[in-house]
Structures are given as structure tokens and as C-alpha cells.
């Protein structure tokens, strides 16, 4: 809505990504596994993996959830902090 500058928006998004990565690495103790019936498509571009899966089953100990379609987008969280550190010099 134009309430903050584009530069501030980028800073907020980068800090959010960094904080979420830190929280997931240090605070989350449970593990989740998943199995897909089919890997529909995959792509690796600009150090970002994108996977489109069909007929996916998620498991956490006794609980199971099944979904028709899942999109997973993954990147190296370590790069976020390294880029920020380099830009502050």
C-alpha cells in the first residue's frame, strides 16, 4: 500500500527470513517426514529449489496428513546472513 519505502520493506523481509531460519534451527525439536506418490516437476534456479509433488503423505509420530498437491520452495538460509554481513561493510 506504499506505507513504507521499498528499501525498508526489503530490510524487513530479510530480517524475517533470518529470524525464521534461526528459530527453526534452534527452537523446533519435532521432526516431520513426507512421502510423495509422484514428483511432478522440479527446478533449480538461482540457488533455489522448487518441487511440485502430488499425492503427498506427511507423518509426525502417530499423526498422518494426506494432501493432493504440495509445492516446496527451498533455499540455503545461510546465504541470507552472509549477504547481509557483506553489504554492511
PDB file of C-alpha atoms in Angstrom:
ATOM      1  CA  UNK A   1       0.000   0.000   0.000  1.00  0.00           C
ATOM      2  CA  UNK A   2       3.032   2.285  -0.153  1.00  0.00           C
ATOM      3  CA  UNK A   3       3.119   2.878   3.610  1.00  0.00           C
ATOM      4  CA  UNK A   4       6.837   2.064   3.883  1.00  0.00           C
ATOM      5  CA  UNK A   5       9.710   2.595   1.495  1.00  0.00           C
ATOM      6  CA  UNK A   6      10.845  -0.261  -0.773  1.00  0.00           C
ATOM      7  CA  UNK A   7      14.237  -0.238   0.997  1.00  0.00           C
ATOM      8  CA  UNK A   8      12.611  -0.705   4.398  1.00  0.00           C
ATOM      9  CA  UNK A   9      10.369  -3.455   3.006  1.00  0.00           C
ATOM     10  CA  UNK A  10      13.449  -5.373   1.791  1.00  0.00           C
ATOM     11  CA  UNK A  11      15.150  -4.970   5.183  1.00  0.00           C
ATOM     12  CA  UNK A  12      12.033  -6.266   6.965  1.00  0.00           C
ATOM     13  CA  UNK A  13      11.747  -9.282   4.647  1.00  0.00           C
ATOM     14  CA  UNK A  14      15.445 -10.159   5.021  1.00  0.00           C
ATOM     15  CA  UNK A  15      15.245  -9.873   8.810  1.00  0.00           C
ATOM     16  CA  UNK A  16      12.105 -12.032   8.820  1.00  0.00           C
ATOM     17  CA  UNK A  17      13.839 -14.743   6.756  1.00  0.00           C
ATOM     18  CA  UNK A  18      16.882 -14.655   9.028  1.00  0.00           C
ATOM     19  CA  UNK A  19      14.768 -14.823  12.207  1.00  0.00           C
ATOM     20  CA  UNK A  20      12.631 -17.708  10.926  1.00  0.00           C
ATOM     21  CA  UNK A  21      15.741 -19.684   9.937  1.00  0.00           C
ATOM     22  CA  UNK A  22      17.279 -19.123  13.381  1.00  0.00           C
ATOM     23  CA  UNK A  23      14.061 -20.072  15.178  1.00  0.00           C
ATOM     24  CA  UNK A  24      13.622 -23.246  13.130  1.00  0.00           C
ATOM     25  CA  UNK A  25      17.230 -24.265  13.707  1.00  0.00           C
ATOM     26  CA  UNK A  26      17.240 -23.602  17.464  1.00  0.00           C
ATOM     27  CA  UNK A  27      13.689 -23.997  18.770  1.00  0.00           C
ATOM     28  CA  UNK A  28      11.910 -26.688  16.758  1.00  0.00           C
ATOM     29  CA  UNK A  29      12.546 -30.148  18.160  1.00  0.00           C
ATOM     30  CA  UNK A  30       9.966 -32.277  16.348  1.00  0.00           C
ATOM     31  CA  UNK A  31      10.617 -33.994  13.050  1.00  0.00           C
ATOM     32  CA  UNK A  32       8.233 -34.393  10.155  1.00  0.00           C
ATOM     33  CA  UNK A  33       8.613 -36.816   7.278  1.00  0.00           C
ATOM     34  CA  UNK A  34       6.769 -36.897   3.996  1.00  0.00           C
ATOM     35  CA  UNK A  35       6.409 -39.247   1.079  1.00  0.00           C
ATOM     36  CA  UNK A  36       5.083 -38.282  -2.338  1.00  0.00           C
ATOM     37  CA  UNK A  37       3.308 -40.541  -4.770  1.00  0.00           C
ATOM     38  CA  UNK A  38       4.742 -38.527  -7.645  1.00  0.00           C
ATOM     39  CA  UNK A  39       7.366 -35.840  -8.176  1.00  0.00           C
ATOM     40  CA  UNK A  40       5.549 -33.795 -10.795  1.00  0.00           C
ATOM     41  CA  UNK A  41       8.240 -31.177 -11.559  1.00  0.00           C
ATOM     42  CA  UNK A  42      11.448 -29.858 -10.072  1.00  0.00           C
ATOM     43  CA  UNK A  43      13.650 -26.866 -10.831  1.00  0.00           C
ATOM     44  CA  UNK A  44      16.913 -25.376  -9.551  1.00  0.00           C
ATOM     45  CA  UNK A  45      17.402 -21.720 -10.419  1.00  0.00           C
ATOM     46  CA  UNK A  46      19.437 -19.009  -8.650  1.00  0.00           C
ATOM     47  CA  UNK A  47      20.243 -21.366  -5.737  1.00  0.00           C
ATOM     48  CA  UNK A  48      16.522 -22.035  -5.149  1.00  0.00           C
ATOM     49  CA  UNK A  49      14.941 -25.488  -5.467  1.00  0.00           C
ATOM     50  CA  UNK A  50      11.261 -25.755  -6.382  1.00  0.00           C
ATOM     51  CA  UNK A  51       9.454 -29.099  -6.165  1.00  0.00           C
ATOM     52  CA  UNK A  52       5.867 -29.820  -7.217  1.00  0.00           C
ATOM     53  CA  UNK A  53       4.607 -33.046  -5.594  1.00  0.00           C
ATOM     54  CA  UNK A  54       1.369 -34.999  -5.972  1.00  0.00           C
ATOM     55  CA  UNK A  55      -0.353 -37.359  -3.508  1.00  0.00           C
ATOM     56  CA  UNK A  56       1.778 -36.420  -0.500  1.00  0.00           C
ATOM     57  CA  UNK A  57       1.609 -38.011   2.943  1.00  0.00           C
ATOM     58  CA  UNK A  58       3.053 -36.132   5.947  1.00  0.00           C
ATOM     59  CA  UNK A  59       3.869 -38.016   9.166  1.00  0.00           C
ATOM     60  CA  UNK A  60       4.755 -36.886  12.671  1.00  0.00           C
ATOM     61  CA  UNK A  61       4.998 -39.887  15.013  1.00  0.00           C
ATOM     62  CA  UNK A  62       1.348 -41.078  15.096  1.00  0.00           C
ATOM     63  CA  UNK A  63      -0.318 -38.296  13.103  1.00  0.00           C
ATOM     64  CA  UNK A  64      -0.758 -38.532   9.321  1.00  0.00           C
ATOM     65  CA  UNK A  65      -1.985 -35.894   6.883  1.00  0.00           C
ATOM     66  CA  UNK A  66      -2.592 -36.507   3.182  1.00  0.00           C
ATOM     67  CA  UNK A  67      -2.792 -33.812   0.509  1.00  0.00           C
ATOM     68  CA  UNK A  68      -3.253 -33.847  -3.263  1.00  0.00           C
ATOM     69  CA  UNK A  69      -0.617 -31.259  -4.208  1.00  0.00           C
ATOM     70  CA  UNK A  70       2.364 -29.635  -2.480  1.00  0.00           C
ATOM     71  CA  UNK A  71       4.802 -27.001  -3.671  1.00  0.00           C
ATOM     72  CA  UNK A  72       8.112 -26.828  -1.814  1.00  0.00           C
ATOM     73  CA  UNK A  73      10.457 -23.875  -2.326  1.00  0.00           C
ATOM     74  CA  UNK A  74      13.828 -24.226  -0.603  1.00  0.00           C
ATOM     75  CA  UNK A  75      16.956 -22.106  -0.435  1.00  0.00           C
ATOM     76  CA  UNK A  76      20.131 -22.064   1.644  1.00  0.00           C
ATOM     77  CA  UNK A  77      19.299 -19.997   4.734  1.00  0.00           C
ATOM     78  CA  UNK A  78      22.993 -19.443   5.450  1.00  0.00           C
ATOM     79  CA  UNK A  79      23.306 -17.241   2.366  1.00  0.00           C
ATOM     80  CA  UNK A  80      20.867 -14.700   3.803  1.00  0.00           C
ATOM     81  CA  UNK A  81      23.096 -13.823   6.753  1.00  0.00           C
ATOM     82  CA  UNK A  82      26.255 -13.875   4.655  1.00  0.00           C
ATOM     83  CA  UNK A  83      24.768 -11.431   2.129  1.00  0.00           C
ATOM     84  CA  UNK A  84      23.672  -9.059   4.891  1.00  0.00           C
ATOM     85  CA  UNK A  85      27.082  -9.173   6.567  1.00  0.00           C
ATOM     86  CA  UNK A  86      28.795  -8.367   3.269  1.00  0.00           C
ATOM     87  CA  UNK A  87      26.533  -5.428   2.480  1.00  0.00           C
ATOM     88  CA  UNK A  88      27.166  -3.687   5.832  1.00  0.00           C
ATOM     89  CA  UNK A  89      30.903  -3.218   5.209  1.00  0.00           C
TER      90      UNK A  89
END
